[in-house]
Amino acid sequence: MLKSDSTPARKTPGAPDGNPASKDNKRTQVVAGFLRQIEPAGPGAEPRIEDAVSDQTSSQETTPDPKPVPSSVGARPAGEIELKLLVDADRMAHFNAAPVITTNARNKGTRKHLKSVYYDTPERTLRRSGLSLRVRQSGARFVQTVKTDAADDPLRRGEWEASVPSLAPDLALAMPFIPENLRCHLEARPLEAVFTADVHRHARMVDLPSGTVEVAFDQGELTAGDGSLPVSEIELELKSGSASAIYEVALRLAERGAVKPSIRTKSERGFDLAAGKPPSARRPRKLRLDPSVTLDEAFATILRSCFHHLLQSLPAAEDGRNPEGVHQLRVALRRLRSALDLMRSVGALSNLDALRSEARWLAQDLSAARDWDVFQLETLPTIAKACPSIAGFDALGRAAAERQADAYRKAHDALADRRCAVFLIGLGGWIETRGWRNDVAAEDLGQLAEPAVNFAQRILSERYAKVLKRGRRFKSLTIEQLHRVRLATKRLRYLSEFLLPLFADRKSARKFARRLAGLQEELGAFNDMAVTASLLDRLDAEPDSAIAAAAIAGWQARASVGVQSALQSTWRDFTAARVPWSRRTAQD
């Protein structure tokens, strides 16, 4: 059984003088609907370095300057709100000729050739520590950049730049921004070029009534050894006005053909290329919510976590080599639907049903692929290994593989559908602009300003009571009734992941979360048996595989007896756990 977890907020680290770092020392960036504040990596990190320059990769032409910038010049702060769209290379000119571009662009734009080399140690010390080091050439200028992901927010990245004389890195300039515990290792191990990004960029400035957007059409390739990957993407960066301008442009471009919102960086793609690995699919990071946070801010944090998990899982699901991709994408969609259901408690929100319907549509087209993955990777090999004297498992596996391939084709078609792109772009825009504020009735707006912890106590109590009600007389429940308990438990699990961080300092919160997770796992294992039976019914089993299919059915029938006992024990443990949101645990 594969599980899931959850993400956000980090305090601004102090500046070198001990005072809070100024907002002017951050780059604020929104990627696919997410606000990224690019800031120092941690306490003691300096917001400026000698010879620092702004990355000259925008549509504004600059005079090449091979000379280092005087040391008195610090990194110039820049505010960026950016959305990336992946497109087919042979359709780039088609998108460039879209009416939203040709009608509203100031001119024909500017063109640049950008060559970047990414460096790391042979052991990939920087990458394993969430860091990247690159040197980019634009004309006669070379800029070295250090980037880092924040420890508790994958969307927030520290970024520091310095002028260097060539494509060779200057480790001394990077050292102030490398964690102290890595510096000795880096000094002892030579850096090597891992991969190269060679990109041609055509940038145009587009003026809309709602704002000005720079649209950059990037084409090129990533190269690592003998391998290569094409780069074909459109970056939309807000220069002035409302963030809604970006989503307006993105949706208009989506009308021209297939586009895919993405938060996967060139660095991630390049390192995977060099390692020969498929895209990774990770569980969501656990949310961090201060008990004093407002309900409005809690909703924004929860939705960004769900949306980031969704976008993070897309590349692996589309690639298809890593079965965790489809699994995590389905989990992300369920978490999103749970978050949207949670928001219904505030009042009628006109967009919720439409967003939830689209999430359900996408999840349904992924479900068969996941079911066949579990059958092929877990159920079949486990039972075949335990029953070596029974013939027909290989034939059964071949029949299942055909169904699995069909299911993946259906999933891939759904992900490539324009409907999916429009859903993601619309969802990102709705989250970034906090569109629910416009949907909430005037008399309900006050709830959004109230402490989220009060809302959490009420909602968790209601959902917990529903689980207990469905599980009444647990020992005598039918399979259909256990299925209803499982669904209610799953909803409570997601809500707990969202809201229990408000009670994170309580031992009872951690204990309750563990027992709730255990109950969901046991109910899930019981449900997997029912799913297996359904899959076997759908297989056109050959005569040689009929005995193997019967063996699987018999094995799981026998195993269900043990599952029932374990399930009842887990239910007793769950119901005995104190709930962390009750008044009696207020002083835990």
Coordinates of C-alpha atoms in Angstrom, one line a residue:
M1 CA 0.0 0.0 0.0
L2 CA 1.3 3.5 -0.9
K3 CA 0.5 6.3 1.5
S4 CA 0.4 10.0 1.2
D5 CA 1.3 13.0 3.4
S6 CA 1.3 17.1 2.9
T7 CA 3.4 21.5 2.8
P8 CA 4.1 25.5 3.4
A9 CA 5.3 28.7 5.2
R10 CA 8.6 29.7 6.2
K11 CA 9.8 32.7 8.2
T12 CA 12.1 35.2 6.6
P13 CA 15.6 34.5 7.7
G14 CA 17.6 37.3 9.3
A15 CA 20.0 39.6 7.4
P16 CA 23.7 39.5 8.2
D17 CA 23.3 42.3 10.7
G18 CA 20.7 40.3 12.7
N19 CA 17.7 42.3 11.5
P20 CA 14.9 40.7 9.4
A21 CA 15.8 40.6 5.7
S22 CA 14.1 43.4 3.8
K23 CA 11.5 42.5 1.3
D24 CA 13.7 44.3 -1.3
N25 CA 16.2 41.4 -0.9
K26 CA 13.7 38.9 -2.2
R27 CA 12.6 37.9 -5.7
T28 CA 8.9 37.1 -5.7
Q29 CA 7.9 34.6 -8.3
V30 CA 4.7 32.8 -9.1
V31 CA 5.1 29.6 -11.1
A32 CA 1.9 27.9 -12.3
G33 CA -0.1 29.9 -9.8
F34 CA 2.3 29.8 -6.9
L35 CA 4.0 32.6 -5.1
R36 CA 7.7 32.0 -4.9
Q37 CA 9.7 34.3 -2.7
I38 CA 13.3 33.8 -3.6
E39 CA 15.3 34.7 -0.5
P40 CA 18.4 33.7 1.5
A41 CA 18.6 29.9 2.3
G42 CA 18.8 30.3 6.0
P43 CA 20.0 32.3 9.0
G44 CA 23.3 34.0 8.3
A45 CA 23.0 33.8 4.5
E46 CA 23.7 37.1 2.9
P47 CA 21.2 38.7 0.6
R48 CA 24.0 40.3 -1.5
I49 CA 27.4 39.1 -2.9
E50 CA 30.2 40.9 -4.6
D51 CA 30.1 41.2 -8.3
A52 CA 26.3 40.3 -8.2
V53 CA 24.2 41.2 -11.2
S54 CA 20.6 40.7 -12.3
D55 CA 20.1 37.8 -14.7
Q56 CA 19.9 39.4 -18.1
T57 CA 17.5 37.0 -19.7
S58 CA 14.4 39.2 -20.1
S59 CA 13.1 40.7 -23.3
Q60 CA 15.0 43.9 -22.7
E61 CA 18.2 44.0 -24.8
T62 CA 21.4 44.8 -22.8
T63 CA 24.9 45.8 -24.0
P64 CA 27.2 42.8 -23.4
D65 CA 29.7 43.6 -20.7
P66 CA 32.4 41.1 -20.1
K67 CA 33.9 43.0 -17.2
P68 CA 33.0 42.2 -13.6
V69 CA 30.5 44.5 -12.0
P70 CA 32.1 46.6 -9.3
S71 CA 31.8 45.0 -5.9
S72 CA 29.7 47.9 -4.5
V73 CA 26.8 46.8 -6.8
G74 CA 24.4 44.4 -5.1
A75 CA 21.9 42.1 -6.6
R76 CA 19.1 44.2 -7.9
P77 CA 15.7 43.0 -6.6
A78 CA 13.2 41.9 -9.1
G79 CA 9.5 41.0 -8.7
E80 CA 8.4 38.1 -10.9
I81 CA 5.0 36.4 -11.3
E82 CA 5.6 33.7 -13.8
L83 CA 3.7 30.8 -15.4
K84 CA 5.4 28.2 -17.6
L85 CA 3.7 26.3 -20.4
L86 CA 5.2 23.3 -22.2
V87 CA 4.3 23.0 -25.9
D88 CA 5.2 20.9 -28.9
A89 CA 8.2 22.3 -30.7
D90 CA 6.6 22.2 -34.1
R91 CA 3.7 24.3 -32.8
M92 CA 5.8 27.1 -31.3
A93 CA 5.4 29.4 -34.3
H94 CA 1.7 28.7 -34.2
F95 CA 1.5 30.0 -30.6
N96 CA 3.7 32.9 -31.4
A97 CA 1.1 33.9 -34.0
A98 CA -1.9 33.6 -31.6
P99 CA -4.2 36.6 -31.8
V100 CA -3.6 37.4 -28.1
I101 CA 0.1 37.9 -29.0
T102 CA 0.0 39.5 -32.4
T103 CA -2.8 41.9 -31.5
N104 CA -1.4 43.1 -28.2
A105 CA 2.4 42.8 -28.6
R106 CA 4.3 46.1 -28.6
N107 CA 6.7 45.0 -31.4
K108 CA 8.3 41.9 -32.8
G109 CA 10.3 41.4 -29.6
T110 CA 13.9 40.5 -29.0
R111 CA 15.9 37.3 -29.5
K112 CA 18.7 35.8 -27.4
H113 CA 20.9 32.7 -27.3
L114 CA 21.3 31.4 -23.8
K115 CA 23.8 28.7 -22.9
S116 CA 23.9 27.3 -19.4
V117 CA 26.1 24.7 -17.8
Y118 CA 25.0 23.0 -14.5
Y119 CA 27.7 21.8 -12.1
D120 CA 27.9 19.4 -9.2
T121 CA 30.3 16.9 -7.5
P122 CA 30.4 13.3 -8.8
E123 CA 28.3 12.3 -5.8
R124 CA 25.7 15.0 -6.6
T125 CA 26.3 16.7 -3.2
L126 CA 24.5 19.9 -4.2
R127 CA 21.5 18.2 -5.8
R128 CA 21.0 15.9 -2.8
S129 CA 21.1 19.0 -0.6
G130 CA 18.5 20.8 -2.6
L131 CA 21.0 23.1 -4.3
S132 CA 22.0 23.9 -7.9
L133 CA 24.9 25.8 -9.4
R134 CA 24.9 27.0 -13.0
V135 CA 26.8 29.4 -15.2
R136 CA 24.8 31.0 -18.0
Q137 CA 26.2 32.8 -21.0
S138 CA 24.1 35.5 -22.7
G139 CA 26.1 37.3 -25.4
A140 CA 29.5 38.2 -23.9
R141 CA 28.2 38.1 -20.3
F142 CA 28.6 35.1 -17.9
V143 CA 26.4 34.9 -14.8
Q144 CA 26.8 32.3 -12.1
T145 CA 23.7 31.4 -10.1
V146 CA 23.2 29.4 -6.9
K147 CA 19.6 28.2 -6.2
T148 CA 18.2 26.4 -3.2
D149 CA 14.8 25.0 -2.3
A150 CA 13.5 26.0 1.2
A151 CA 13.4 23.2 3.7
D152 CA 9.7 23.3 4.1
D153 CA 8.4 24.9 0.9
P154 CA 9.3 23.4 -2.4
L155 CA 8.0 26.5 -4.2
R156 CA 10.3 29.0 -2.4
R157 CA 13.8 29.2 -3.8
G158 CA 16.8 31.1 -2.7
E159 CA 18.7 32.6 -5.6
W160 CA 22.1 34.5 -5.8
E161 CA 23.9 35.6 -8.9
A162 CA 27.4 36.8 -9.6
S163 CA 29.3 37.9 -12.7
V164 CA 32.1 35.5 -13.7
P165 CA 34.6 35.7 -16.6
S166 CA 33.7 32.4 -18.4
L167 CA 31.4 29.3 -18.3
A168 CA 33.7 27.9 -15.6
P169 CA 32.2 28.2 -12.1
D170 CA 33.9 30.2 -9.3
L171 CA 33.2 28.2 -6.2
A172 CA 34.6 30.9 -3.9
L173 CA 31.7 33.2 -5.0
A174 CA 29.2 30.5 -4.3
M175 CA 30.5 29.5 -0.8
P176 CA 28.7 32.2 1.2
F177 CA 25.4 30.6 0.1
I178 CA 26.3 27.0 0.7
P179 CA 25.4 25.4 4.0
E180 CA 28.5 25.3 6.3
N181 CA 28.4 21.6 6.7
L182 CA 28.8 21.1 2.9
R183 CA 31.7 23.6 2.3
C184 CA 34.5 21.3 3.4
H185 CA 33.2 18.5 1.2
L186 CA 32.9 20.8 -1.8
E187 CA 36.4 22.1 -1.3
A188 CA 37.7 18.6 -1.3
R189 CA 35.8 17.3 -4.3
P190 CA 36.0 18.9 -7.8
L191 CA 32.9 20.1 -9.5
E192 CA 32.0 18.6 -12.9
A193 CA 29.7 19.7 -15.7
V194 CA 26.6 17.6 -15.4
F195 CA 24.6 18.9 -18.3
T196 CA 24.2 21.8 -20.7
A197 CA 21.1 23.8 -21.6
D198 CA 21.2 25.5 -25.0
V199 CA 18.2 27.7 -25.5
H200 CA 17.1 30.2 -28.1
R201 CA 14.6 32.7 -26.6
H202 CA 12.2 35.0 -28.4
A203 CA 10.6 37.4 -26.0
R204 CA 7.7 39.8 -26.6
M205 CA 5.9 42.3 -24.4
V206 CA 2.1 42.0 -24.5
D207 CA -0.1 44.8 -23.1
L208 CA -3.6 43.9 -22.0
P209 CA -6.2 46.1 -20.1
S210 CA -5.5 44.0 -17.0
G211 CA -1.7 44.1 -17.1
T212 CA 1.5 43.8 -19.1
V213 CA 3.0 40.3 -19.7
E214 CA 6.3 39.3 -21.1
V215 CA 5.9 36.2 -23.2
A216 CA 9.1 34.3 -23.8
F217 CA 9.2 31.5 -26.4
D218 CA 12.1 29.1 -25.5
Q219 CA 13.4 26.4 -27.8
G220 CA 16.5 24.3 -27.5
E221 CA 17.8 21.2 -25.8
L222 CA 19.3 19.8 -22.6
T223 CA 22.4 17.6 -23.2
A224 CA 24.1 15.2 -20.9
G225 CA 26.7 12.9 -22.3
D226 CA 25.2 11.1 -25.3
G227 CA 21.6 11.9 -24.2
S228 CA 19.4 14.9 -24.9
L229 CA 16.0 16.3 -24.2
P230 CA 14.1 19.0 -26.2
V231 CA 13.2 22.3 -24.5
S232 CA 10.0 23.8 -25.9
E233 CA 8.1 26.1 -23.5
I234 CA 6.5 29.4 -23.1
E235 CA 7.2 31.6 -20.1
L236 CA 4.7 34.2 -19.1
E237 CA 6.0 36.9 -16.7
L238 CA 3.9 39.7 -15.3
K239 CA 5.6 43.1 -15.6
S240 CA 2.8 45.2 -14.3
G241 CA -0.9 45.1 -13.4
S242 CA -3.0 42.2 -12.1
A243 CA -1.9 38.5 -12.1
S244 CA -5.1 37.7 -13.9
A245 CA -3.4 39.0 -17.0
I246 CA -1.1 36.0 -17.0
Y247 CA -3.9 33.5 -16.8
E248 CA -5.8 35.4 -19.5
V249 CA -2.9 35.0 -21.9
A250 CA -2.4 31.3 -20.8
L251 CA -6.0 30.4 -21.5
R252 CA -6.0 32.2 -24.8
L253 CA -2.9 30.3 -25.8
A254 CA -4.6 27.1 -24.7
E255 CA -7.3 27.8 -27.3
R256 CA -4.5 27.4 -30.0
G257 CA -3.4 23.9 -29.0
A258 CA -2.0 21.6 -26.4
V259 CA -0.2 23.4 -23.5
K260 CA 0.9 21.9 -20.2
P261 CA 1.5 24.0 -17.1
S262 CA 4.7 22.9 -15.4
I263 CA 6.8 23.6 -12.3
R264 CA 9.5 21.1 -13.2
T265 CA 12.8 23.1 -13.7
K266 CA 15.4 22.6 -16.4
S267 CA 17.7 21.7 -13.5
E268 CA 15.4 18.8 -12.5
R269 CA 15.1 17.6 -16.1
G270 CA 18.8 17.8 -16.8
F271 CA 19.9 15.9 -13.7
D272 CA 17.3 13.1 -14.4
L273 CA 18.6 13.0 -18.0
A274 CA 22.2 12.7 -16.8
A275 CA 21.2 9.9 -14.4
G276 CA 18.9 8.1 -16.9
K277 CA 16.0 8.3 -14.4
P278 CA 12.3 9.0 -15.0
P279 CA 10.7 12.0 -13.4
S280 CA 10.2 11.5 -9.6
A281 CA 6.9 11.6 -7.9
R282 CA 7.0 12.6 -4.3
R283 CA 4.4 12.6 -1.5
P284 CA 3.2 16.1 -0.5
R285 CA 5.1 17.7 2.3
K286 CA 3.4 18.1 5.6
L287 CA 1.6 21.4 6.1
R288 CA 2.7 23.9 8.7
L289 CA 0.0 26.2 9.9
D290 CA 0.4 28.7 12.8
P291 CA -2.6 28.3 15.2
S292 CA -3.3 32.1 14.9
V293 CA -3.6 32.0 11.0
T294 CA -6.9 33.2 9.6
L295 CA -9.2 30.9 7.7
D296 CA -8.6 32.7 4.5
E297 CA -4.8 32.2 4.8
A298 CA -5.3 28.6 5.8
F299 CA -7.4 28.0 2.6
A300 CA -4.7 29.6 0.5
T301 CA -2.0 27.4 2.1
I302 CA -4.0 24.2 1.8
L303 CA -4.9 24.8 -1.9
R304 CA -1.4 25.7 -2.9
S305 CA -0.2 22.5 -1.3
C306 CA -2.8 20.5 -3.2
F307 CA -2.0 22.3 -6.5
H308 CA 1.7 22.0 -6.1
H309 CA 1.4 18.2 -5.4
L310 CA -0.8 17.9 -8.5
L311 CA 1.7 19.7 -10.8
Q312 CA 4.6 18.0 -9.2
S313 CA 3.1 14.6 -10.0
L314 CA 2.2 15.3 -13.6
P315 CA 5.6 14.7 -15.3
A316 CA 6.0 11.2 -13.8
A317 CA 2.4 10.3 -14.6
E318 CA 2.8 11.5 -18.2
D319 CA 6.1 9.7 -18.6
G320 CA 4.6 6.4 -17.4
R321 CA 7.8 4.6 -16.3
N322 CA 7.3 5.3 -12.6
P323 CA 4.0 4.0 -11.4
E324 CA 4.2 6.3 -8.4
G325 CA 3.4 9.1 -10.8
V326 CA -0.2 8.1 -11.5
H327 CA -0.6 7.1 -7.8
Q328 CA 0.5 10.5 -6.5
L329 CA -1.5 12.4 -9.1
R330 CA -4.6 10.5 -8.0
V331 CA -3.8 11.3 -4.4
A332 CA -3.3 15.0 -5.3
L333 CA -6.7 15.1 -7.0
R334 CA -8.4 13.5 -4.0
R335 CA -6.7 16.0 -1.7
L336 CA -7.8 18.8 -3.9
R337 CA -11.4 17.6 -3.9
S338 CA -11.3 17.3 -0.1
A339 CA -10.0 20.8 0.2
L340 CA -12.8 22.1 -2.1
D341 CA -15.4 20.2 0.0
L342 CA -13.9 21.7 3.1
M343 CA -14.5 25.2 1.7
R344 CA -18.1 24.4 1.2
S345 CA -18.5 24.8 4.9
V346 CA -18.1 28.5 4.6
G347 CA -21.0 28.9 2.3
A348 CA -22.1 28.5 -1.3
L349 CA -19.2 29.0 -3.6
S350 CA -20.1 29.1 -7.3
N351 CA -16.8 27.8 -8.7
L352 CA -16.4 24.9 -6.3
D353 CA -18.6 22.4 -8.1
A354 CA -17.1 23.1 -11.5
L355 CA -13.5 22.7 -10.1
R356 CA -14.5 19.6 -8.2
S357 CA -16.2 18.1 -11.3
E358 CA -13.0 18.6 -13.4
A359 CA -10.9 17.0 -10.7
R360 CA -13.2 14.0 -10.6
W361 CA -13.1 13.7 -14.4
L362 CA -9.3 13.6 -14.4
A363 CA -9.1 11.1 -11.5
Q364 CA -11.6 8.7 -13.1
D365 CA -9.4 8.5 -16.2
L366 CA -6.4 7.6 -14.0
S367 CA -8.1 5.0 -11.8
A368 CA -7.8 2.0 -14.1
A369 CA -4.1 2.6 -14.6
R370 CA -3.5 2.6 -10.9
D371 CA -5.6 -0.5 -10.3
W372 CA -3.6 -2.5 -12.9
D373 CA -0.3 -1.2 -11.5
V374 CA -1.2 -2.6 -8.1
F375 CA -2.3 -5.9 -9.6
Q376 CA 0.9 -6.2 -11.7
L377 CA 3.4 -5.0 -9.2
E378 CA 2.1 -6.2 -5.9
T379 CA -0.8 -8.7 -6.1
L380 CA 0.2 -11.0 -8.9
P381 CA 4.0 -11.4 -8.1
T382 CA 3.3 -11.9 -4.4
I383 CA 0.9 -14.7 -4.9
A384 CA 2.8 -16.3 -7.8
K385 CA 5.9 -16.4 -5.6
A386 CA 4.0 -18.1 -2.8
C387 CA 2.4 -20.7 -5.1
P388 CA 5.3 -21.9 -7.4
S389 CA 3.6 -25.2 -8.2
I390 CA 0.6 -23.5 -9.8
A391 CA 0.9 -22.8 -13.6
G392 CA -0.6 -19.9 -15.5
F393 CA 0.7 -16.8 -13.7
D394 CA 2.8 -15.8 -16.7
A395 CA -0.2 -16.0 -19.0
L396 CA -2.3 -14.1 -16.6
G397 CA 0.4 -11.4 -16.4
R398 CA 0.5 -11.0 -20.1
A399 CA -3.3 -10.5 -20.3
A400 CA -3.1 -8.0 -17.4
A401 CA -0.3 -6.2 -19.1
E402 CA -2.5 -5.5 -22.2
R403 CA -5.2 -4.1 -19.9
Q404 CA -2.6 -2.0 -18.1
A405 CA -1.3 -0.6 -21.4
D406 CA -4.9 0.3 -22.5
A407 CA -5.4 2.0 -19.1
Y408 CA -2.2 4.1 -19.5
R409 CA -3.2 5.1 -23.0
K410 CA -6.5 6.4 -21.6
A411 CA -4.7 8.2 -18.8
H412 CA -2.2 9.8 -21.2
D413 CA -5.0 11.0 -23.5
A414 CA -6.7 12.7 -20.5
L415 CA -3.5 14.4 -19.4
A416 CA -2.9 15.6 -23.0
D417 CA -6.5 16.8 -23.4
R418 CA -6.9 20.6 -23.6
R419 CA -9.6 20.2 -20.9
C420 CA -6.9 19.2 -18.5
A421 CA -4.7 22.2 -19.3
V422 CA -7.7 24.6 -19.0
F423 CA -8.6 23.1 -15.7
L424 CA -5.1 23.5 -14.3
I425 CA -4.6 27.1 -15.5
G426 CA -8.0 28.1 -14.3
L427 CA -7.4 26.4 -10.9
G428 CA -4.0 28.1 -10.6
G429 CA -5.5 31.5 -11.3
W430 CA -8.4 31.0 -8.9
I431 CA -5.9 30.1 -6.1
E432 CA -3.4 32.9 -6.8
T433 CA -6.2 35.6 -6.9
R434 CA -8.1 33.9 -4.0
G435 CA -11.1 33.7 -6.2
W436 CA -13.2 32.2 -3.3
R437 CA -13.4 35.7 -1.8
N438 CA -15.5 36.8 -4.8
D439 CA -17.7 33.7 -4.4
V440 CA -18.5 33.9 -0.7
A441 CA -21.8 35.7 0.1
A442 CA -21.3 39.0 1.9
E443 CA -22.8 37.7 5.1
D444 CA -20.2 34.9 5.2
L445 CA -17.1 36.9 4.4
G446 CA -16.4 37.5 8.1
Q447 CA -15.7 33.8 8.6
L448 CA -12.6 34.1 6.4
A449 CA -11.0 36.6 8.8
E450 CA -11.6 34.4 11.9
P451 CA -8.9 32.1 13.3
A452 CA -8.7 28.9 11.4
V453 CA -8.4 26.8 14.6
N454 CA -12.0 27.6 15.5
F455 CA -13.2 26.3 12.1
A456 CA -10.9 23.3 12.4
Q457 CA -12.4 22.3 15.7
R458 CA -15.9 22.4 14.3
I459 CA -15.2 20.6 11.0
L460 CA -13.0 17.9 12.5
S461 CA -15.6 17.1 15.1
E462 CA -18.3 16.8 12.5
R463 CA -16.3 14.5 10.2
Y464 CA -15.1 12.4 13.1
A465 CA -18.6 11.9 14.2
K466 CA -19.6 10.7 10.7
V467 CA -16.8 8.1 10.7
L468 CA -18.0 6.8 14.1
K469 CA -21.6 6.7 13.0
R470 CA -20.7 4.7 9.8
G471 CA -18.6 2.3 11.9
R472 CA -21.2 1.6 14.5
R473 CA -21.4 -2.2 15.2
F474 CA -18.2 -2.5 13.3
K475 CA -17.9 -6.3 13.6
S476 CA -21.1 -6.9 11.8
L477 CA -20.6 -4.5 8.9
T478 CA -21.1 -5.8 5.4
I479 CA -18.5 -5.2 2.6
E480 CA -20.6 -2.3 1.2
Q481 CA -20.8 -0.7 4.7
L482 CA -17.1 -1.1 5.2
H483 CA -16.6 0.7 1.9
R484 CA -18.6 3.6 3.2
V485 CA -16.5 3.6 6.4
R486 CA -13.4 3.7 4.2
L487 CA -14.6 6.7 2.2
A488 CA -15.5 8.6 5.4
T489 CA -12.1 7.7 6.9
K490 CA -10.2 8.8 3.8
R491 CA -12.0 12.2 3.9
L492 CA -11.2 12.6 7.6
R493 CA -7.6 11.6 6.9
Y494 CA -7.2 14.4 4.3
L495 CA -8.9 17.0 6.5
S496 CA -6.6 15.9 9.3
E497 CA -3.6 16.4 7.1
F498 CA -4.9 19.9 6.3
L499 CA -6.0 21.0 9.8
L500 CA -4.2 19.0 12.5
P501 CA -1.0 21.2 11.9
L502 CA -3.0 23.8 13.8
F503 CA -2.7 21.4 16.8
A504 CA 0.8 20.2 15.9
D505 CA 2.4 20.8 19.3
R506 CA 0.0 18.3 21.0
K507 CA 1.0 14.7 21.5
S508 CA -2.6 13.8 21.0
A509 CA -2.5 15.2 17.4
R510 CA 0.4 13.0 16.4
K511 CA -1.1 9.9 18.1
F512 CA -4.5 10.5 16.5
A513 CA -2.9 11.0 13.0
R514 CA -1.0 7.7 13.3
R515 CA -4.1 5.7 14.3
L516 CA -6.2 7.3 11.6
A517 CA -3.5 6.5 9.0
G518 CA -3.4 2.9 10.3
L519 CA -7.2 2.6 10.0
Q520 CA -7.2 3.9 6.4
E521 CA -4.4 1.5 5.5
E522 CA -6.3 -1.5 6.8
L523 CA -9.5 -0.5 5.1
G524 CA -7.6 0.1 1.9
A525 CA -6.1 -3.4 2.1
F526 CA -9.5 -4.8 2.4
N527 CA -10.8 -2.7 -0.5
D528 CA -7.8 -3.8 -2.7
M529 CA -9.2 -7.4 -2.4
A530 CA -12.5 -6.3 -3.9
V531 CA -10.7 -4.4 -6.6
T532 CA -8.7 -7.5 -7.5
A533 CA -11.8 -9.6 -7.8
S534 CA -13.2 -7.0 -10.2
L535 CA -10.0 -7.0 -12.3
L536 CA -10.0 -10.8 -12.6
D537 CA -13.6 -10.7 -13.8
R538 CA -12.5 -8.3 -16.6
L539 CA -9.6 -10.4 -17.8
D540 CA -10.1 -12.6 -20.8
A541 CA -8.2 -15.4 -19.1
E542 CA -6.7 -18.1 -21.3
P543 CA -7.3 -21.7 -20.2
D544 CA -3.7 -21.8 -19.0
S545 CA -4.3 -18.8 -16.7
A546 CA -7.7 -19.8 -15.3
I547 CA -6.1 -21.9 -12.6
A548 CA -3.8 -19.0 -11.6
A549 CA -6.8 -16.6 -11.5
A550 CA -8.6 -19.0 -9.2
A551 CA -5.5 -19.3 -7.0
I552 CA -5.5 -15.5 -6.6
A553 CA -9.2 -15.4 -5.7
G554 CA -8.7 -18.2 -3.2
W555 CA -5.6 -16.7 -1.7
Q556 CA -7.4 -13.4 -1.1
A557 CA -10.5 -15.0 0.3
R558 CA -8.4 -16.8 2.8
A559 CA -6.4 -13.6 3.6
S560 CA -9.6 -11.6 4.2
V561 CA -10.2 -13.6 7.4
G562 CA -6.9 -12.3 8.8
V563 CA -7.6 -8.8 7.5
Q564 CA -11.0 -8.7 9.3
S565 CA -9.3 -9.5 12.6
A566 CA -6.6 -6.8 12.1
L567 CA -9.2 -4.4 10.9
Q568 CA -11.3 -4.7 14.0
S569 CA -8.3 -4.3 16.2
T570 CA -7.2 -1.1 14.3
W571 CA -10.8 0.2 14.6
R572 CA -10.7 -0.2 18.4
D573 CA -7.4 1.6 18.6
F574 CA -8.7 4.4 16.5
T575 CA -11.9 5.0 18.5
A576 CA -9.9 4.8 21.8
A577 CA -7.6 7.7 20.7
R578 CA -8.3 11.1 22.2
V579 CA -9.2 13.7 19.6
P580 CA -6.7 16.6 19.7
W581 CA -9.3 19.3 19.0
S582 CA -11.5 18.7 22.1
R583 CA -11.4 21.1 25.1
R584 CA -10.1 18.3 27.3
T585 CA -6.8 18.1 25.3
A586 CA -6.3 21.8 25.3
Q587 CA -3.4 21.6 27.8
D588 CA -1.7 18.5 26.3

